[in-house]
mmCIF file of N, CA and C in Angstrom:
data_model
loop_
_atom_site.group_PDB
_atom_site.id
_atom_site.type_symbol
_atom_site.label_atom_id
_atom_site.label_comp_id
_atom_site.label_asym_id
_atom_site.label_seq_id
_atom_site.Cartn_x
_atom_site.Cartn_y
_atom_site.Cartn_z
ATOM 1 N N MET A 872 8.886 31.368 28.200
ATOM 2 C CA MET A 872 8.125 30.141 28.048
ATOM 3 C C MET A 872 6.715 30.500 27.566
ATOM 4 N N LYS A 873 6.232 29.727 26.614
ATOM 5 C CA LYS A 873 4.882 29.944 26.091
ATOM 6 C C LYS A 873 4.069 28.686 26.344
ATOM 7 N N LYS A 874 2.845 28.882 26.809
ATOM 8 C CA LYS A 874 1.964 27.761 27.135
ATOM 9 C C LYS A 874 0.624 27.969 26.447
ATOM 10 N N GLY A 875 -0.132 26.922 26.353
ATOM 11 C CA GLY A 875 -1.451 27.044 25.759
ATOM 12 C C GLY A 875 -2.225 25.752 25.886
ATOM 13 N N HIS A 876 -3.409 25.750 25.323
ATOM 14 C CA HIS A 876 -4.252 24.559 25.280
ATOM 15 C C HIS A 876 -4.710 24.379 23.839
ATOM 16 N N PHE A 877 -4.674 23.140 23.366
ATOM 17 C CA PHE A 877 -4.973 22.894 21.950
ATOM 18 C C PHE A 877 -6.343 23.419 21.536
ATOM 19 N N SER A 878 -7.297 23.417 22.449
ATOM 20 C CA SER A 878 -8.651 23.857 22.100
ATOM 21 C C SER A 878 -8.720 25.346 21.768
ATOM 22 N N LYS A 879 -7.704 26.093 22.143
ATOM 23 C CA LYS A 879 -7.666 27.534 21.870
ATOM 24 C C LYS A 879 -6.984 27.851 20.534
ATOM 25 N N VAL A 880 -6.477 26.816 19.856
ATOM 26 C CA VAL A 880 -5.791 26.988 18.569
ATOM 27 C C VAL A 880 -6.775 26.655 17.450
ATOM 28 N N SER A 881 -6.960 27.580 16.530
ATOM 29 C CA SER A 881 -7.886 27.360 15.411
ATOM 30 C C SER A 881 -7.373 26.246 14.504
ATOM 31 N N PRO A 882 -8.244 25.301 14.158
ATOM 32 C CA PRO A 882 -7.802 24.212 13.288
ATOM 33 C C PRO A 882 -7.892 24.576 11.811
ATOM 34 N N GLN A 883 -7.020 23.954 11.040
ATOM 35 C CA GLN A 883 -7.157 23.953 9.589
ATOM 36 C C GLN A 883 -7.886 22.650 9.275
ATOM 37 N N ILE A 884 -9.006 22.745 8.589
ATOM 38 C CA ILE A 884 -9.844 21.573 8.347
ATOM 39 C C ILE A 884 -9.649 21.078 6.919
ATOM 40 N N PHE A 885 -9.423 19.764 6.797
ATOM 41 C CA PHE A 885 -9.262 19.122 5.497
ATOM 42 C C PHE A 885 -10.408 18.135 5.325
ATOM 43 N N ASP A 886 -11.155 18.284 4.254
ATOM 44 C CA ASP A 886 -12.242 17.354 3.968
ATOM 45 C C ASP A 886 -12.439 17.297 2.459
ATOM 46 N N GLU A 887 -11.423 16.770 1.795
ATOM 47 C CA GLU A 887 -11.411 16.670 0.339
ATOM 48 C C GLU A 887 -11.210 15.212 -0.039
ATOM 49 N N GLU A 888 -11.033 14.954 -1.314
ATOM 50 C CA GLU A 888 -10.798 13.582 -1.767
ATOM 51 C C GLU A 888 -9.447 13.053 -1.282
ATOM 52 N N SER A 889 -8.391 13.887 -1.340
ATOM 53 C CA SER A 889 -7.044 13.421 -1.000
ATOM 54 C C SER A 889 -6.766 13.419 0.502
ATOM 55 N N ILE A 890 -7.409 14.304 1.247
ATOM 56 C CA ILE A 890 -7.271 14.366 2.711
ATOM 57 C C ILE A 890 -8.675 14.553 3.268
ATOM 58 N N LYS A 891 -9.125 13.605 4.063
ATOM 59 C CA LYS A 891 -10.534 13.629 4.485
ATOM 60 C C LYS A 891 -10.653 13.442 5.995
ATOM 61 N N GLY A 892 -11.535 14.245 6.609
ATOM 62 C CA GLY A 892 -11.822 14.093 8.030
ATOM 63 C C GLY A 892 -10.652 14.404 8.938
ATOM 64 N N VAL A 893 -9.830 15.385 8.540
ATOM 65 C CA VAL A 893 -8.609 15.713 9.283
ATOM 66 C C VAL A 893 -8.624 17.180 9.700
ATOM 67 N N GLU A 894 -8.225 17.425 10.943
ATOM 68 C CA GLU A 894 -7.984 18.782 11.433
ATOM 69 C C GLU A 894 -6.526 18.880 11.848
ATOM 70 N N LYS A 895 -5.891 20.006 11.505
ATOM 71 C CA LYS A 895 -4.500 20.248 11.906
ATOM 72 C C LYS A 895 -4.442 21.537 12.709
ATOM 73 N N ARG A 896 -3.800 21.462 13.855
ATOM 74 C CA ARG A 896 -3.556 22.648 14.676
ATOM 75 C C ARG A 896 -2.053 22.802 14.855
ATOM 76 N N VAL A 897 -1.520 23.963 14.520
ATOM 77 C CA VAL A 897 -0.105 24.253 14.768
ATOM 78 C C VAL A 897 -0.018 24.766 16.199
ATOM 79 N N LEU A 898 0.502 23.932 17.096
ATOM 80 C CA LEU A 898 0.580 24.286 18.512
ATOM 81 C C LEU A 898 1.779 25.178 18.801
ATOM 82 N N ILE A 899 2.917 24.825 18.222
ATOM 83 C CA ILE A 899 4.148 25.603 18.409
ATOM 84 C C ILE A 899 4.854 25.673 17.068
ATOM 85 N N GLY A 900 5.213 26.887 16.672
ATOM 86 C CA GLY A 900 5.896 27.091 15.399
ATOM 87 C C GLY A 900 6.543 28.452 15.353
ATOM 88 N N PRO A 901 6.827 28.936 14.162
ATOM 89 C CA PRO A 901 7.492 30.233 14.012
ATOM 90 C C PRO A 901 6.752 31.387 14.694
ATOM 91 N N LYS A 902 5.424 31.375 14.643
ATOM 92 C CA LYS A 902 4.656 32.465 15.267
ATOM 93 C C LYS A 902 4.856 32.517 16.779
ATOM 94 N N GLU A 903 5.185 31.378 17.376
ATOM 95 C CA GLU A 903 5.437 31.317 18.813
ATOM 96 C C GLU A 903 6.919 31.505 19.133
ATOM 97 N N GLY A 904 7.718 31.727 18.093
ATOM 98 C CA GLY A 904 9.148 31.970 18.279
ATOM 99 C C GLY A 904 10.015 30.726 18.253
ATOM 100 N N ALA A 905 9.461 29.584 17.855
ATOM 101 C CA ALA A 905 10.245 28.345 17.810
ATOM 102 C C ALA A 905 11.253 28.418 16.664
ATOM 103 N N PRO A 906 12.553 28.343 16.958
ATOM 104 C CA PRO A 906 13.556 28.513 15.915
ATOM 105 C C PRO A 906 13.826 27.270 15.067
ATOM 106 N N ASN A 907 13.481 26.078 15.558
ATOM 107 C CA ASN A 907 13.909 24.863 14.865
ATOM 108 C C ASN A 907 12.804 23.898 14.464
ATOM 109 N N PHE A 908 11.735 23.819 15.245
ATOM 110 C CA PHE A 908 10.735 22.786 15.017
ATOM 111 C C PHE A 908 9.326 23.356 15.006
ATOM 112 N N VAL A 909 8.409 22.565 14.418
ATOM 113 C CA VAL A 909 6.985 22.887 14.419
ATOM 114 C C VAL A 909 6.259 21.670 14.999
ATOM 115 N N MET A 910 5.441 21.916 16.023
ATOM 116 C CA MET A 910 4.660 20.848 16.637
ATOM 117 C C MET A 910 3.198 21.045 16.260
ATOM 118 N N ARG A 911 2.643 20.013 15.613
ATOM 119 C CA ARG A 911 1.254 20.064 15.156
ATOM 120 C C ARG A 911 0.456 18.959 15.833
ATOM 121 N N LEU A 912 -0.822 19.221 16.053
ATOM 122 C CA LEU A 912 -1.744 18.213 16.556
ATOM 123 C C LEU A 912 -2.744 17.917 15.446
ATOM 124 N N PHE A 913 -2.814 16.658 15.048
ATOM 125 C CA PHE A 913 -3.780 16.225 14.040
ATOM 126 C C PHE A 913 -4.908 15.456 14.722
ATOM 127 N N THR A 914 -6.125 15.779 14.351
ATOM 128 C CA THR A 914 -7.304 15.035 14.778
ATOM 129 C C THR A 914 -7.865 14.374 13.528
ATOM 130 N N VAL A 915 -8.055 13.062 13.596
ATOM 131 C CA VAL A 915 -8.553 12.314 12.441
ATOM 132 C C VAL A 915 -9.840 11.600 12.858
ATOM 133 N N GLU A 916 -10.903 11.945 12.187
ATOM 134 C CA GLU A 916 -12.205 11.345 12.481
ATOM 135 C C GLU A 916 -12.253 9.905 11.957
ATOM 136 N N PRO A 917 -13.155 9.073 12.475
ATOM 137 C CA PRO A 917 -13.288 7.713 11.952
ATOM 138 C C PRO A 917 -13.459 7.736 10.429
ATOM 139 N N GLY A 918 -12.675 6.920 9.747
ATOM 140 C CA GLY A 918 -12.709 6.872 8.289
ATOM 141 C C GLY A 918 -11.871 7.950 7.623
ATOM 142 N N GLY A 919 -11.286 8.843 8.407
ATOM 143 C CA GLY A 919 -10.472 9.925 7.845
ATOM 144 C C GLY A 919 -9.062 9.467 7.510
ATOM 145 N N TYR A 920 -8.376 10.283 6.698
ATOM 146 C CA TYR A 920 -7.025 9.926 6.262
ATOM 147 C C TYR A 920 -6.288 11.151 5.730
ATOM 148 N N THR A 921 -4.963 11.057 5.758
ATOM 149 C CA THR A 921 -4.113 12.032 5.078
ATOM 150 C C THR A 921 -3.808 11.482 3.694
ATOM 151 N N ASP A 922 -3.173 12.280 2.862
ATOM 152 C CA ASP A 922 -2.796 11.782 1.542
ATOM 153 C C ASP A 922 -1.550 10.903 1.651
ATOM 154 N N TYR A 923 -1.352 10.052 0.653
ATOM 155 C CA TYR A 923 -0.163 9.204 0.576
ATOM 156 C C TYR A 923 0.899 10.039 -0.114
ATOM 157 N N HIS A 924 1.952 10.411 0.614
ATOM 158 C CA HIS A 924 2.897 11.398 0.105
ATOM 159 C C HIS A 924 4.282 11.210 0.715
ATOM 160 N N SER A 925 5.217 12.001 0.237
ATOM 161 C CA SER A 925 6.559 12.069 0.824
ATOM 162 C C SER A 925 7.054 13.500 0.694
ATOM 163 N N HIS A 926 8.100 13.805 1.435
ATOM 164 C CA HIS A 926 8.724 15.127 1.392
ATOM 165 C C HIS A 926 10.132 15.000 1.956
ATOM 166 N N PRO A 927 10.968 16.009 1.759
ATOM 167 C CA PRO A 927 12.380 15.879 2.128
ATOM 168 C C PRO A 927 12.692 16.048 3.615
ATOM 169 N N TRP A 928 11.698 16.135 4.467
ATOM 170 C CA TRP A 928 11.979 16.263 5.898
ATOM 171 C C TRP A 928 11.374 15.090 6.657
ATOM 172 N N GLU A 929 11.876 14.887 7.860
ATOM 173 C CA GLU A 929 11.410 13.819 8.733
ATOM 174 C C GLU A 929 10.167 14.242 9.507
ATOM 175 N N HIS A 930 9.482 13.243 10.094
ATOM 176 C CA HIS A 930 8.380 13.451 11.054
ATOM 177 C C HIS A 930 8.726 12.642 12.301
ATOM 178 N N GLU A 931 8.346 13.163 13.427
ATOM 179 C CA GLU A 931 8.274 12.377 14.650
ATOM 180 C C GLU A 931 6.810 12.428 15.077
ATOM 181 N N VAL A 932 6.188 11.272 15.199
ATOM 182 C CA VAL A 932 4.752 11.200 15.444
ATOM 183 C C VAL A 932 4.494 10.415 16.732
ATOM 184 N N PHE A 933 3.586 10.951 17.564
ATOM 185 C CA PHE A 933 3.189 10.299 18.814
ATOM 186 C C PHE A 933 1.666 10.260 18.875
ATOM 187 N N VAL A 934 1.106 9.068 19.058
ATOM 188 C CA VAL A 934 -0.347 8.909 19.111
ATOM 189 C C VAL A 934 -0.829 9.259 20.523
ATOM 190 N N VAL A 935 -1.639 10.299 20.601
ATOM 191 C CA VAL A 935 -2.142 10.814 21.873
ATOM 192 C C VAL A 935 -3.450 10.139 22.271
ATOM 193 N N GLU A 936 -4.281 9.854 21.286
ATOM 194 C CA GLU A 936 -5.621 9.318 21.567
ATOM 195 C C GLU A 936 -6.045 8.414 20.423
ATOM 196 N N GLY A 937 -6.639 7.284 20.753
ATOM 197 C CA GLY A 937 -7.181 6.400 19.735
ATOM 198 C C GLY A 937 -6.128 5.568 19.028
ATOM 199 N N GLU A 938 -6.429 5.211 17.786
ATOM 200 C CA GLU A 938 -5.547 4.383 16.958
ATOM 201 C C GLU A 938 -5.393 5.009 15.583
ATOM 202 N N ILE A 939 -4.187 4.946 15.063
ATOM 203 C CA ILE A 939 -3.886 5.438 13.717
ATOM 204 C C ILE A 939 -3.203 4.313 12.948
ATOM 205 N N THR A 940 -3.638 4.081 11.734
ATOM 206 C CA THR A 940 -2.964 3.122 10.867
ATOM 207 C C THR A 940 -1.993 3.885 9.984
ATOM 208 N N VAL A 941 -0.740 3.420 9.971
ATOM 209 C CA VAL A 941 0.304 4.035 9.158
ATOM 210 C C VAL A 941 0.547 3.136 7.960
ATOM 211 N N ILE A 942 0.534 3.726 6.768
ATOM 212 C CA ILE A 942 0.871 3.003 5.548
ATOM 213 C C ILE A 942 2.242 3.489 5.120
ATOM 214 N N GLY A 943 3.184 2.560 4.981
ATOM 215 C CA GLY A 943 4.559 2.899 4.637
ATOM 216 C C GLY A 943 4.825 2.811 3.149
ATOM 217 N N PRO A 944 6.100 2.946 2.762
ATOM 218 C CA PRO A 944 6.464 3.000 1.345
ATOM 219 C C PRO A 944 6.181 1.712 0.578
ATOM 220 N N ASP A 945 6.129 0.596 1.280
ATOM 221 C CA ASP A 945 5.856 -0.685 0.626
ATOM 222 C C ASP A 945 4.365 -1.026 0.630
ATOM 223 N N GLY A 946 3.539 -0.091 1.132
ATOM 224 C CA GLY A 946 2.103 -0.315 1.205
ATOM 225 C C GLY A 946 1.667 -1.088 2.436
ATOM 226 N N LYS A 947 2.630 -1.514 3.237
ATOM 227 C CA LYS A 947 2.326 -2.270 4.449
ATOM 228 C C LYS A 947 1.636 -1.364 5.466
ATOM 229 N N GLU A 948 0.595 -1.893 6.111
ATOM 230 C CA GLU A 948 -0.164 -1.142 7.107
ATOM 231 C C GLU A 948 0.175 -1.646 8.503
ATOM 232 N N GLU A 949 0.306 -0.696 9.422
ATOM 233 C CA GLU A 949 0.522 -1.050 10.820
ATOM 234 C C GLU A 949 -0.296 -0.104 11.687
ATOM 235 N N THR A 950 -1.039 -0.660 12.628
ATOM 236 C CA THR A 950 -1.868 0.157 13.504
ATOM 237 C C THR A 950 -1.085 0.535 14.753
ATOM 238 N N LEU A 951 -1.084 1.835 15.031
ATOM 239 C CA LEU A 951 -0.425 2.366 16.222
ATOM 240 C C LEU A 951 -1.496 2.753 17.229
ATOM 241 N N LYS A 952 -1.379 2.243 18.425
ATOM 242 C CA LYS A 952 -2.339 2.546 19.482
ATOM 243 C C LYS A 952 -1.853 3.730 20.308
ATOM 244 N N GLU A 953 -2.760 4.281 21.090
ATOM 245 C CA GLU A 953 -2.457 5.388 21.992
ATOM 246 C C GLU A 953 -1.161 5.105 22.760
ATOM 247 N N GLY A 954 -0.249 6.074 22.753
ATOM 248 C CA GLY A 954 1.040 5.923 23.424
ATOM 249 C C GLY A 954 2.152 5.445 22.506
ATOM 250 N N SER A 955 1.813 5.024 21.289
ATOM 251 C CA SER A 955 2.817 4.561 20.322
ATOM 252 C C SER A 955 3.415 5.738 19.570
ATOM 253 N N PHE A 956 4.563 5.503 18.962
ATOM 254 C CA PHE A 956 5.213 6.539 18.163
ATOM 255 C C PHE A 956 5.817 5.930 16.914
ATOM 256 N N VAL A 957 6.103 6.786 15.942
ATOM 257 C CA VAL A 957 6.734 6.353 14.700
ATOM 258 C C VAL A 957 7.634 7.473 14.185
ATOM 259 N N PHE A 958 8.748 7.086 13.609
ATOM 260 C CA PHE A 958 9.667 8.013 12.947
ATOM 261 C C PHE A 958 9.522 7.803 11.449
ATOM 262 N N VAL A 959 9.138 8.844 10.731
ATOM 263 C CA VAL A 959 9.023 8.795 9.273
ATOM 264 C C VAL A 959 10.254 9.494 8.710
ATOM 265 N N GLU A 960 11.062 8.745 7.990
ATOM 266 C CA GLU A 960 12.313 9.282 7.454
ATOM 267 C C GLU A 960 12.063 10.248 6.299
ATOM 268 N N PRO A 961 13.028 11.130 6.027
ATOM 269 C CA PRO A 961 12.896 12.016 4.867
ATOM 270 C C PRO A 961 12.677 11.199 3.589
ATOM 271 N N ASN A 962 11.806 11.687 2.732
ATOM 272 C CA ASN A 962 11.495 11.084 1.428
ATOM 273 C C ASN A 962 10.802 9.720 1.507
ATOM 274 N N GLU A 963 10.366 9.317 2.686
ATOM 275 C CA GLU A 963 9.665 8.048 2.851
ATOM 276 C C GLU A 963 8.162 8.263 2.618
ATOM 277 N N LYS A 964 7.590 7.532 1.663
ATOM 278 C CA LYS A 964 6.146 7.655 1.401
ATOM 279 C C LYS A 964 5.383 7.130 2.611
ATOM 280 N N HIS A 965 4.291 7.854 2.946
ATOM 281 C CA HIS A 965 3.519 7.491 4.126
ATOM 282 C C HIS A 965 2.111 8.069 4.059
ATOM 283 N N GLN A 966 1.249 7.472 4.841
ATOM 284 C CA GLN A 966 -0.125 7.946 4.986
ATOM 285 C C GLN A 966 -0.606 7.548 6.374
ATOM 286 N N PHE A 967 -1.476 8.384 6.944
ATOM 287 C CA PHE A 967 -2.103 8.086 8.226
ATOM 288 C C PHE A 967 -3.602 7.945 7.996
ATOM 289 N N ARG A 968 -4.179 6.868 8.549
ATOM 290 C CA ARG A 968 -5.613 6.604 8.394
ATOM 291 C C ARG A 968 -6.205 6.260 9.759
ATOM 292 N N ASN A 969 -7.468 6.625 9.938
ATOM 293 C CA ASN A 969 -8.196 6.204 11.130
ATOM 294 C C ASN A 969 -9.225 5.173 10.694
ATOM 295 N N ASN A 970 -8.881 3.911 10.860
ATOM 296 C CA ASN A 970 -9.771 2.820 10.473
ATOM 297 C C ASN A 970 -10.692 2.394 11.613
ATOM 298 N N SER A 971 -10.617 3.097 12.735
ATOM 299 C CA SER A 971 -11.434 2.734 13.896
ATOM 300 C C SER A 971 -12.758 3.499 13.876
ATOM 301 N N ASN A 972 -13.553 3.289 14.900
ATOM 302 C CA ASN A 972 -14.830 4.003 15.005
ATOM 303 C C ASN A 972 -14.774 5.117 16.051
ATOM 304 N N LYS A 973 -13.551 5.499 16.462
ATOM 305 C CA LYS A 973 -13.366 6.575 17.438
ATOM 306 C C LYS A 973 -12.389 7.609 16.892
ATOM 307 N N THR A 974 -12.539 8.838 17.333
ATOM 308 C CA THR A 974 -11.622 9.909 16.943
ATOM 309 C C THR A 974 -10.206 9.581 17.406
ATOM 310 N N ALA A 975 -9.223 9.918 16.582
ATOM 311 C CA ALA A 975 -7.814 9.710 16.924
ATOM 312 C C ALA A 975 -7.084 11.049 16.862
ATOM 313 N N ARG A 976 -6.063 11.184 17.710
ATOM 314 C CA ARG A 976 -5.228 12.389 17.696
ATOM 315 C C ARG A 976 -3.771 11.976 17.766
ATOM 316 N N PHE A 977 -2.943 12.688 16.997
ATOM 317 C CA PHE A 977 -1.506 12.462 17.093
ATOM 318 C C PHE A 977 -0.751 13.772 16.974
ATOM 319 N N ILE A 978 0.381 13.811 17.672
ATOM 320 C CA ILE A 978 1.313 14.936 17.592
ATOM 321 C C ILE A 978 2.299 14.609 16.487
ATOM 322 N N CYS A 979 2.588 15.577 15.652
ATOM 323 C CA CYS A 979 3.563 15.418 14.578
ATOM 324 C C CYS A 979 4.536 16.590 14.654
ATOM 325 N N VAL A 980 5.811 16.274 14.833
ATOM 326 C CA VAL A 980 6.853 17.297 14.909
ATOM 327 C C VAL A 980 7.683 17.228 13.637
ATOM 328 N N ILE A 981 7.889 18.390 13.018
ATOM 329 C CA ILE A 981 8.705 18.484 11.809
ATOM 330 C C ILE A 981 9.697 19.629 11.974
ATOM 331 N N PRO A 982 10.770 19.648 11.168
ATOM 332 C CA PRO A 982 11.667 20.800 11.208
ATOM 333 C C PRO A 982 10.965 22.037 10.664
ATOM 334 N N ARG A 983 11.371 23.171 11.131
ATOM 335 C CA ARG A 983 10.768 24.433 10.691
ATOM 336 C C ARG A 983 10.826 24.575 9.172
ATOM 337 N N SER A 984 11.882 24.057 8.558
ATOM 338 C CA SER A 984 12.027 24.148 7.099
ATOM 339 C C SER A 984 10.919 23.400 6.361
ATOM 340 N N GLY A 985 10.204 22.510 7.054
ATOM 341 C CA GLY A 985 9.107 21.760 6.450
ATOM 342 C C GLY A 985 7.802 22.526 6.390
ATOM 343 N N GLY A 986 7.790 23.753 6.907
ATOM 344 C CA GLY A 986 6.561 24.554 6.899
ATOM 345 C C GLY A 986 5.771 24.340 8.165
ATOM 346 N N GLU A 987 4.480 24.495 8.049
ATOM 347 C CA GLU A 987 3.617 24.287 9.209
ATOM 348 C C GLU A 987 2.689 23.128 8.936
#
């Protein structure tokens, strides 16, 4: 069994035009010996966002703190509050945005084949 605390994991910081105000921490993945899945923690600052994209693997997302707005393939926006979850299907276009004035965090689990 491997344990840890997110604050001890170095973040990858994104602050560009396509992805802004986002930190990603790989909490559990291949380096920890996970054979099937990768668990990441994303921190999104107020006004921050991921890019609008798709890929051939699924996501399972759980909002840990704050609120995240999810934009789906039809452009429809839905705000997920702390404790909410969403399943993003393979090849489904999506984006995560923090339209609030507080920091938001969400866990995102993907298959190992999806990278980190």
